[in-house]
Amino acid sequence: MQEPAASGPRPRAERRRDTERRLAEDVDLWLASASPDGDPYLVPLSFDWDGGTLLLATPADGPTGRNLAAGRGTRLALGHTRDVTVVEGAVEVLAMDALPRSRGDRFAARTGFDPRGLATAYHWFRVTPRRVRAWREADELAGRELMRDGRWLV
């Protein structure tokens, strides 16, 4: 992604295009989850976007895997602080063999990481966006919501 231009806030349609490009081209994101007791946990993870959901993989028994399985929701952040996309989504937990091989192959090719067959038990975590927000500077705070209740606003 290019550095933000100083030409004022982007229209919502442009922000959506930029967000969809980021989802299609970026490989890593920050994932926030919380334990049932409310202890926060933040980790970087690789992902694959299929146009509707984000696919992630992490150890089933690690803090992130346990938190995602228990809470079934997450917040993800892509980009840097002056061009951020925040995704809130519902989480579906899947066994490693639950996806078609082609989907796992796509994840592995895109991220450079293949969790299938590792000694540590991993799960897939499929995140369906429910809310998406994107902004660069304070002048883009108004209108930053691009998706609400799983539907694009533009």
XYZ file of N, CA, C and O in Angstrom:
616
model
N 0.841 -1.167 0.000
C 0.000 0.000 0.000
C 0.895 1.241 0.000
O 1.958 1.250 0.603
N 0.428 2.278 -0.637
C 1.175 3.521 -0.677
C 0.939 4.316 0.593
O -0.049 4.142 1.279
N 1.866 5.214 0.872
C 1.700 6.125 1.996
C 0.495 7.020 1.722
O 0.191 7.342 0.580
N -0.191 7.447 2.764
C -1.347 8.312 2.591
C -0.984 9.619 1.898
O 0.070 10.187 2.136
N -1.885 10.070 1.072
C -1.711 11.360 0.422
C -2.252 12.445 1.347
O -3.141 12.204 2.143
N -1.722 13.632 1.225
C -2.140 14.736 2.078
C -3.265 15.526 1.426
O -3.419 16.705 1.676
N -4.057 14.915 0.589
C -5.075 15.635 -0.168
C -6.448 15.614 0.487
O -7.433 15.935 -0.140
N -6.525 15.259 1.753
C -7.806 15.238 2.435
C -8.364 13.834 2.520
O -7.774 12.875 2.022
N -9.506 13.703 3.175
C -10.078 12.371 3.393
C -10.548 11.720 2.094
O -11.028 12.392 1.187
N -10.370 10.416 2.040
C -10.845 9.646 0.891
C -12.355 9.448 0.994
O -12.885 9.256 2.084
N -13.037 9.424 -0.127
C -14.452 9.049 -0.103
C -14.584 7.584 0.344
O -13.651 6.789 0.190
N -15.721 7.231 0.894
C -15.943 5.878 1.409
C -15.685 4.815 0.331
O -15.092 3.777 0.609
N -16.111 5.058 -0.893
C -15.910 4.072 -1.960
C -14.423 3.809 -2.195
O -14.008 2.668 -2.427
N -13.608 4.849 -2.127
C -12.165 4.681 -2.294
C -11.570 3.908 -1.114
O -10.715 3.048 -1.279
N -12.046 4.204 0.090
C -11.579 3.472 1.270
C -11.909 1.994 1.153
O -11.110 1.137 1.521
N -13.089 1.699 0.639
C -13.459 0.290 0.467
C -12.530 -0.378 -0.540
O -12.041 -1.488 -0.303
N -12.285 0.262 -1.671
C -11.364 -0.311 -2.665
C -9.990 -0.546 -2.049
O -9.378 -1.599 -2.241
N -9.494 0.438 -1.302
C -8.193 0.303 -0.646
C -8.207 -0.845 0.361
O -7.240 -1.601 0.475
N -9.296 -0.981 1.096
C -9.432 -2.059 2.086
C -9.464 -3.418 1.407
O -8.774 -4.356 1.838
N -10.226 -3.542 0.353
C -10.288 -4.825 -0.358
C -8.939 -5.166 -0.986
O -8.541 -6.336 -1.004
N -8.212 -4.171 -1.469
C -6.870 -4.406 -2.004
C -5.945 -4.886 -0.891
O -5.179 -5.827 -1.065
N -6.032 -4.239 0.275
C -5.194 -4.642 1.410
C -5.503 -6.083 1.804
O -4.601 -6.880 2.049
N -6.765 -6.448 1.884
C -7.140 -7.823 2.238
C -6.596 -8.819 1.208
O -6.170 -9.912 1.560
N -6.612 -8.445 -0.050
C -6.151 -9.338 -1.114
C -4.629 -9.428 -1.190
O -4.100 -10.475 -1.571
N -3.922 -8.359 -0.819
C -2.476 -8.314 -1.025
C -1.645 -8.515 0.242
O -0.554 -9.056 0.171
N -2.125 -8.040 1.382
C -1.370 -8.220 2.624
C -1.367 -9.698 3.002
O -2.243 -10.458 2.592
N -0.413 -10.085 3.795
C -0.292 -11.480 4.224
C -0.381 -11.605 5.743
O -0.771 -12.644 6.255
N -0.039 -10.542 6.460
C 0.002 -10.600 7.919
C -0.925 -9.558 8.517
O -1.183 -8.506 7.923
N -1.386 -9.866 9.725
C -2.256 -8.966 10.462
C -2.004 -9.137 11.952
O -1.280 -10.039 12.366
N -2.593 -8.258 12.743
C -2.589 -8.389 14.197
C -3.952 -8.914 14.602
O -4.977 -8.395 14.142
N -3.972 -9.918 15.458
C -5.221 -10.508 15.931
C -5.331 -10.315 17.437
O -4.410 -10.661 18.177
N -6.450 -9.751 17.867
C -6.715 -9.550 19.290
C -7.807 -10.516 19.728
O -8.807 -10.698 19.035
N -7.569 -11.141 20.868
C -8.564 -12.030 21.463
C -8.493 -11.838 22.972
O -7.626 -11.135 23.480
N -9.416 -12.464 23.655
C -9.416 -12.380 25.118
C -9.821 -13.724 25.690
O -10.627 -14.453 25.107
N -9.247 -14.044 26.850
C -9.603 -15.274 27.552
C -11.006 -15.115 28.143
O -11.526 -13.998 28.232
N -11.615 -16.209 28.565
C -12.922 -16.099 29.225
C -12.886 -15.177 30.451
O -13.903 -14.588 30.808
N -11.713 -15.036 31.074
C -11.565 -14.147 32.224
C -11.300 -12.692 31.815
O -11.165 -11.823 32.670
N -11.172 -12.463 30.504
C -10.948 -11.110 30.017
C -9.506 -10.714 29.825
O -9.220 -9.555 29.528
N -8.582 -11.656 29.970
C -7.174 -11.339 29.743
C -6.931 -11.141 28.246
O -7.191 -12.046 27.456
N -6.445 -9.966 27.835
C -6.232 -9.704 26.411
C -5.007 -10.436 25.886
O -4.063 -10.718 26.629
N -5.044 -10.727 24.587
C -3.920 -11.380 23.929
C -3.847 -10.842 22.510
O -4.858 -10.779 21.806
N -2.659 -10.442 22.083
C -2.452 -9.860 20.762
C -1.294 -10.576 20.102
O -0.216 -10.684 20.688
N -1.514 -11.065 18.870
C -0.464 -11.780 18.149
C -0.494 -11.424 16.665
O -1.544 -11.115 16.116
N 0.664 -11.476 16.021
C 0.696 -11.360 14.558
C 0.452 -12.745 13.951
O 0.983 -13.740 14.439
N -0.366 -12.796 12.929
C -0.640 -14.048 12.222
C -0.713 -13.784 10.730
O -1.083 -12.686 10.296
N -0.405 -14.801 9.961
C -0.600 -14.748 8.518
C -2.038 -15.142 8.210
O -2.678 -15.849 8.984
N -2.536 -14.675 7.067
C -3.923 -14.956 6.706
C -4.073 -15.073 5.200
O -3.219 -14.639 4.430
N -5.196 -15.626 4.812
C -5.601 -15.648 3.405
C -7.036 -15.159 3.327
O -7.891 -15.587 4.107
N -7.292 -14.260 2.397
C -8.617 -13.682 2.168
C -9.168 -14.296 0.890
O -8.506 -14.283 -0.150
N -10.382 -14.833 0.959
C -10.990 -15.446 -0.229
C -12.077 -14.579 -0.845
O -12.836 -15.037 -1.688
N -12.156 -13.329 -0.419
C -13.179 -12.423 -0.917
C -14.365 -12.300 0.022
O -15.198 -11.417 -0.147
N -14.446 -13.193 1.007
C -15.551 -13.146 1.951
C -15.163 -13.463 3.377
O -15.807 -13.013 4.317
N -14.097 -14.255 3.535
C -13.646 -14.625 4.882
C -12.122 -14.609 4.932
O -11.450 -14.721 3.904
N -11.599 -14.488 6.148
C -10.162 -14.574 6.372
C -9.881 -15.931 6.993
O -10.597 -16.365 7.907
N -8.861 -16.611 6.497
C -8.464 -17.909 7.030
C -7.137 -17.742 7.757
O -6.176 -17.186 7.206
N -7.096 -18.228 8.998
C -5.912 -18.153 9.845
C -5.637 -19.535 10.399
O -6.529 -20.389 10.424
N -4.436 -19.756 10.893
C -4.099 -21.016 11.554
C -3.220 -20.696 12.748
O -2.310 -19.866 12.660
N -3.508 -21.359 13.853
C -2.702 -21.184 15.065
C -2.857 -22.440 15.915
O -3.829 -23.193 15.729
N -1.915 -22.717 16.812
C -2.034 -23.922 17.632
C -3.365 -23.961 18.397
O -3.784 -22.971 19.000
N -4.000 -25.107 18.349
C -5.307 -25.279 18.984
C -5.242 -25.027 20.478
O -6.175 -24.462 21.060
N -4.152 -25.433 21.129
C -4.041 -25.312 22.581
C -3.273 -24.081 23.037
O -3.043 -23.915 24.236
N -2.882 -23.211 22.115
C -2.209 -21.976 22.499
C -3.228 -20.955 22.978
O -4.442 -21.131 22.810
N -2.756 -19.864 23.577
C -3.690 -18.841 24.075
C -4.646 -18.325 22.998
O -5.845 -18.195 23.236
N -4.141 -18.044 21.806
C -5.003 -17.521 20.752
C -6.033 -18.556 20.324
O -7.217 -18.233 20.195
N -5.610 -19.794 20.117
C -6.538 -20.845 19.722
C -7.626 -21.064 20.756
O -8.814 -21.180 20.421
N -7.219 -21.109 22.016
C -8.211 -21.289 23.090
C -9.170 -20.102 23.166
O -10.388 -20.278 23.302
N -8.625 -18.897 23.071
C -9.469 -17.705 23.155
C -10.470 -17.640 22.005
O -11.646 -17.316 22.212
N -9.998 -17.922 20.794
C -10.895 -17.863 19.638
C -11.985 -18.922 19.732
O -13.144 -18.667 19.393
N -11.618 -20.108 20.172
C -12.607 -21.190 20.298
C -13.640 -20.865 21.374
O -14.828 -21.158 21.208
N -13.209 -20.254 22.463
C -14.134 -19.951 23.558
C -15.008 -18.744 23.249
O -16.204 -18.752 23.525
N -14.406 -17.715 22.670
C -15.133 -16.471 22.460
C -15.873 -16.380 21.155
O -16.847 -15.653 21.027
N -15.372 -17.055 20.146
C -15.966 -17.069 18.799
C -16.072 -15.693 18.144
O -16.886 -15.470 17.269
N -15.207 -14.768 18.597
C -15.138 -13.451 17.986
C -13.735 -12.914 18.101
O -12.963 -13.352 18.955
N -13.381 -11.966 17.239
C -12.051 -11.389 17.269
C -12.072 -10.011 16.639
O -13.031 -9.623 15.964
N -10.985 -9.305 16.859
C -10.727 -8.040 16.179
C -9.361 -8.176 15.536
O -8.402 -8.607 16.173
N -9.271 -7.811 14.263
C -8.049 -7.905 13.480
C -7.661 -6.514 13.004
O -8.532 -5.698 12.720
N -6.364 -6.271 12.875
C -5.894 -4.995 12.346
C -4.850 -5.247 11.275
O -3.949 -6.066 11.448
N -5.003 -4.546 10.168
C -4.068 -4.600 9.049
C -3.535 -3.202 8.808
O -4.236 -2.217 9.023
N -2.317 -3.139 8.305
C -1.740 -1.852 7.974
C -0.967 -1.255 9.119
O -0.691 -1.899 10.123
N -0.612 -0.004 8.966
C 0.131 0.705 9.992
C -0.755 1.798 10.584
O -1.872 2.010 10.131
N -0.274 2.462 11.587
C -1.123 3.370 12.355
C -1.646 4.558 11.569
O -2.623 5.174 11.973
N -1.049 4.884 10.455
C -1.550 5.986 9.638
C -2.249 5.509 8.376
O -2.464 6.273 7.441
N -2.614 4.246 8.382
C -3.429 3.676 7.300
C -3.902 2.315 7.786
O -3.379 1.274 7.381
N -4.869 2.314 8.657
C -5.279 1.103 9.356
C -6.645 0.612 8.875
O -7.508 1.406 8.519
N -6.776 -0.696 8.858
C -8.058 -1.355 8.636
C -8.308 -2.241 9.849
O -7.449 -3.045 10.219
N -9.465 -2.093 10.472
C -9.848 -2.893 11.628
C -11.066 -3.712 11.250
O -12.063 -3.170 10.758
N -10.960 -5.030 11.472
C -12.034 -5.966 11.139
C -12.490 -6.644 12.423
O -11.661 -7.193 13.150
N -13.771 -6.607 12.685
C -14.354 -7.372 13.778
C -15.157 -8.489 13.131
O -15.907 -8.244 12.180
N -14.963 -9.717 13.630
C -15.631 -10.810 12.961
C -15.983 -11.982 13.843
O -15.484 -12.119 14.968
N -16.853 -12.807 13.304
C -17.254 -14.054 13.944
C -16.253 -15.130 13.548
O -15.794 -15.182 12.404
N -15.915 -15.988 14.500
C -14.885 -17.010 14.297
C -15.516 -18.389 14.227
O -16.333 -18.760 15.059
N -15.095 -19.140 13.221
C -15.467 -20.550 13.076
C -14.194 -21.369 13.236
O -13.187 -21.093 12.579
N -14.226 -22.357 14.115
C -13.073 -23.218 14.368
C -13.212 -24.467 13.498
O -14.257 -25.122 13.505
N -12.143 -24.784 12.759
C -12.167 -25.934 11.853
C -10.949 -26.824 12.085
O -9.839 -26.322 12.259
N -11.170 -28.117 12.043
C -10.056 -29.068 12.100
C -9.220 -28.925 10.831
O -9.706 -28.455 9.795
N -7.979 -29.336 10.896
C -7.073 -29.215 9.748
C -7.611 -29.936 8.515
O -7.412 -29.480 7.400
N -8.327 -31.028 8.700
C -8.828 -31.784 7.541
C -10.228 -31.342 7.111
O -10.821 -31.949 6.226
N -10.757 -30.276 7.710
C -12.113 -29.837 7.395
C -12.206 -29.022 6.106
O -13.284 -28.908 5.529
N -11.090 -28.481 5.659
C -11.090 -27.671 4.439
C -10.715 -28.515 3.234
O -9.932 -29.467 3.358
N -11.196 -28.144 2.062
C -10.699 -28.799 0.857
C -9.189 -28.607 0.739
O -8.657 -27.557 1.129
N -8.514 -29.596 0.223
C -7.058 -29.518 0.087
C -6.633 -28.259 -0.670
O -5.640 -27.618 -0.312
N -7.394 -27.888 -1.686
C -7.037 -26.712 -2.481
C -7.038 -25.438 -1.641
O -6.226 -24.543 -1.868
N -7.925 -25.348 -0.661
C -7.977 -24.159 0.200
C -6.754 -24.115 1.124
O -6.159 -23.061 1.331
N -6.369 -25.261 1.672
C -5.152 -25.328 2.479
C -3.915 -25.036 1.654
O -2.991 -24.364 2.121
N -3.897 -25.547 0.414
C -2.770 -25.281 -0.479
C -2.652 -23.791 -0.788
O -1.549 -23.238 -0.842
N -3.795 -23.151 -0.998
C -3.796 -21.714 -1.284
C -3.238 -20.942 -0.090
O -2.423 -20.028 -0.248
N -3.678 -21.294 1.124
C -3.171 -20.647 2.336
C -1.657 -20.811 2.418
O -0.925 -19.844 2.652
N -1.178 -22.030 2.223
C 0.255 -22.314 2.327
C 1.060 -21.535 1.281
O 2.111 -20.975 1.587
N 0.558 -21.493 0.059
C 1.272 -20.786 -1.005
C 1.305 -19.283 -0.740
O 2.332 -18.623 -0.942
N 0.217 -18.749 -0.276
C 0.121 -17.305 -0.048
C 0.932 -16.853 1.160
O 1.579 -15.804 1.129
N 0.922 -17.634 2.242
C 1.559 -17.205 3.491
C 2.970 -17.740 3.665
O 3.712 -17.250 4.513
N 3.329 -18.779 2.915
C 4.627 -19.403 3.111
C 4.665 -20.290 4.342
O 5.734 -20.646 4.831
N 3.500 -20.649 4.852
C 3.385 -21.459 6.064
C 2.286 -22.491 5.869
O 1.170 -22.161 5.480
N 2.614 -23.760 6.126
C 1.636 -24.836 5.997
C 1.517 -25.573 7.330
O 2.404 -26.345 7.701
N 0.441 -25.315 8.069
C 0.296 -25.942 9.384
C -0.144 -27.404 9.340
O -0.101 -28.082 10.363
N -0.548 -27.883 8.180
C -1.021 -29.265 8.074
C 0.141 -30.228 8.290
O 1.203 -30.088 7.720
N -0.069 -31.206 9.130
C 0.938 -32.225 9.344
C 2.026 -31.863 10.339
O 2.976 -32.636 10.505
N 1.938 -30.726 10.990
C 2.934 -30.371 12.001
C 2.718 -31.215 13.257
O 1.613 -31.690 13.524
N 3.757 -31.368 14.047
C 3.642 -32.135 15.294
C 2.699 -31.441 16.274
O 1.938 -32.095 16.986
N 2.728 -30.114 16.307
C 1.810 -29.351 17.149
C 0.447 -29.314 16.463
O 0.360 -29.032 15.268
N -0.607 -29.591 17.206
C -1.960 -29.594 16.638
C -2.437 -28.160 16.396
O -2.530 -27.359 17.316
N -2.710 -27.881 15.153
C -3.249 -26.577 14.750
C -4.716 -26.734 14.389
O -5.168 -27.824 14.028
N -5.438 -25.611 14.435
C -6.780 -25.522 13.871
C -6.785 -24.385 12.867
O -5.994 -23.444 12.960
N -7.704 -24.489 11.925
C -8.009 -23.357 11.067
C -9.010 -22.493 11.825
O -9.875 -23.014 12.541
N -8.936 -21.206 11.621
C -9.912 -20.275 12.173
C -10.374 -19.397 11.021
O -9.584 -18.662 10.436
N -11.650 -19.541 10.702
C -12.222 -18.761 9.600
C -12.997 -17.597 10.220
O -13.902 -17.809 11.030
N -12.619 -16.380 9.831
C -13.239 -15.178 10.372
C -14.124 -14.552 9.294
O -13.649 -14.223 8.210
N -15.387 -14.403 9.631
C -16.346 -13.732 8.753
C -16.524 -12.311 9.265
O -17.007 -12.119 10.386
N -16.115 -11.330 8.472
C -16.226 -9.945 8.933
C -17.677 -9.552 9.213
O -18.577 -9.858 8.434
N -17.866 -8.868 10.334
C -19.168 -8.307 10.704
C -19.109 -6.782 10.663
O -20.102 -6.137 10.393
N -17.926 -6.223 10.961
C -17.734 -4.776 10.940
C -16.327 -4.498 10.432
O -15.373 -5.148 10.865
N -16.208 -3.548 9.523
C -14.908 -3.137 8.986
C -14.842 -1.617 9.043
O -15.775 -0.934 8.620
N -13.716 -1.130 9.558
C -13.464 0.305 9.608
C -12.070 0.564 9.032
O -11.175 -0.254 9.210
N -11.901 1.701 8.362
C -10.601 2.064 7.788
C -10.439 3.575 7.833
O -11.375 4.316 7.536
N -9.231 4.007 8.212
C -8.930 5.431 8.245
C -7.423 5.631 8.210
O -6.662 4.744 8.510
N -7.041 6.820 7.801
C -5.623 7.189 7.753
C -5.288 8.211 8.816
O -4.365 8.036 9.587
N -5.981 9.292 8.829
C -5.708 10.400 9.745
C -7.018 10.796 10.427
O -8.080 10.276 10.104
N -6.940 11.764 11.320
C -8.125 12.226 12.047
C -9.222 12.713 11.099
O -10.402 12.564 11.397
N -8.824 13.249 9.939
C -9.846 13.743 9.010
C -10.650 12.615 8.359
O -11.638 12.865 7.684
N -10.240 11.359 8.588
C -11.006 10.230 8.050
C -11.781 9.470 9.131
O -12.375 8.443 8.844
N -11.773 9.978 10.351
C -12.517 9.286 11.400
C -14.013 9.270 11.100
O -14.683 8.261 11.294
N -14.525 10.376 10.618
C -15.923 10.383 10.186
C -16.034 9.512 8.935
O -15.225 9.611 8.029
N -16.989 8.633 8.908
C -17.169 7.771 7.734
C -16.232 6.599 7.671
O -16.108 5.948 6.639
N -15.554 6.278 8.773
C -14.578 5.182 8.738
C -15.231 3.805 8.677
O -14.606 2.837 8.303
N -16.501 3.708 9.047
C -17.173 2.407 9.013
C -17.537 2.054 7.576
O -18.258 2.782 6.900
N -17.001 0.929 7.113
C -17.223 0.475 5.739
C -18.157 -0.729 5.665
O -18.766 -0.979 4.626
N -18.229 -1.492 6.750
C -19.106 -2.657 6.806
C -19.783 -2.649 8.173
O -19.143 -2.383 9.190
N -21.069 -2.965 8.164
C -21.836 -3.086 9.398
C -22.737 -4.306 9.271
O -23.356 -4.513 8.232
N -22.771 -5.114 10.322
C -23.601 -6.338 10.325
C -23.304 -7.234 9.122
O -24.204 -7.842 8.554
N -22.038 -7.269 8.712
C -21.618 -8.150 7.629
C -21.934 -7.643 6.234
O -21.731 -8.365 5.254
N -22.390 -6.396 6.117
C -22.733 -5.840 4.800
C -21.924 -4.580 4.527
O -21.865 -3.673 5.355
N -21.317 -4.541 3.331
C -20.590 -3.345 2.921
C -21.567 -2.182 2.828
O -22.682 -2.350 2.341
N -21.160 -1.014 3.275
C -22.020 0.167 3.242
C -21.964 0.886 1.910
O -22.795 1.734 1.638
N -20.955 0.589 1.112
C -20.844 1.198 -0.216
C -20.607 0.130 -1.245
O -20.162 -0.948 -0.952
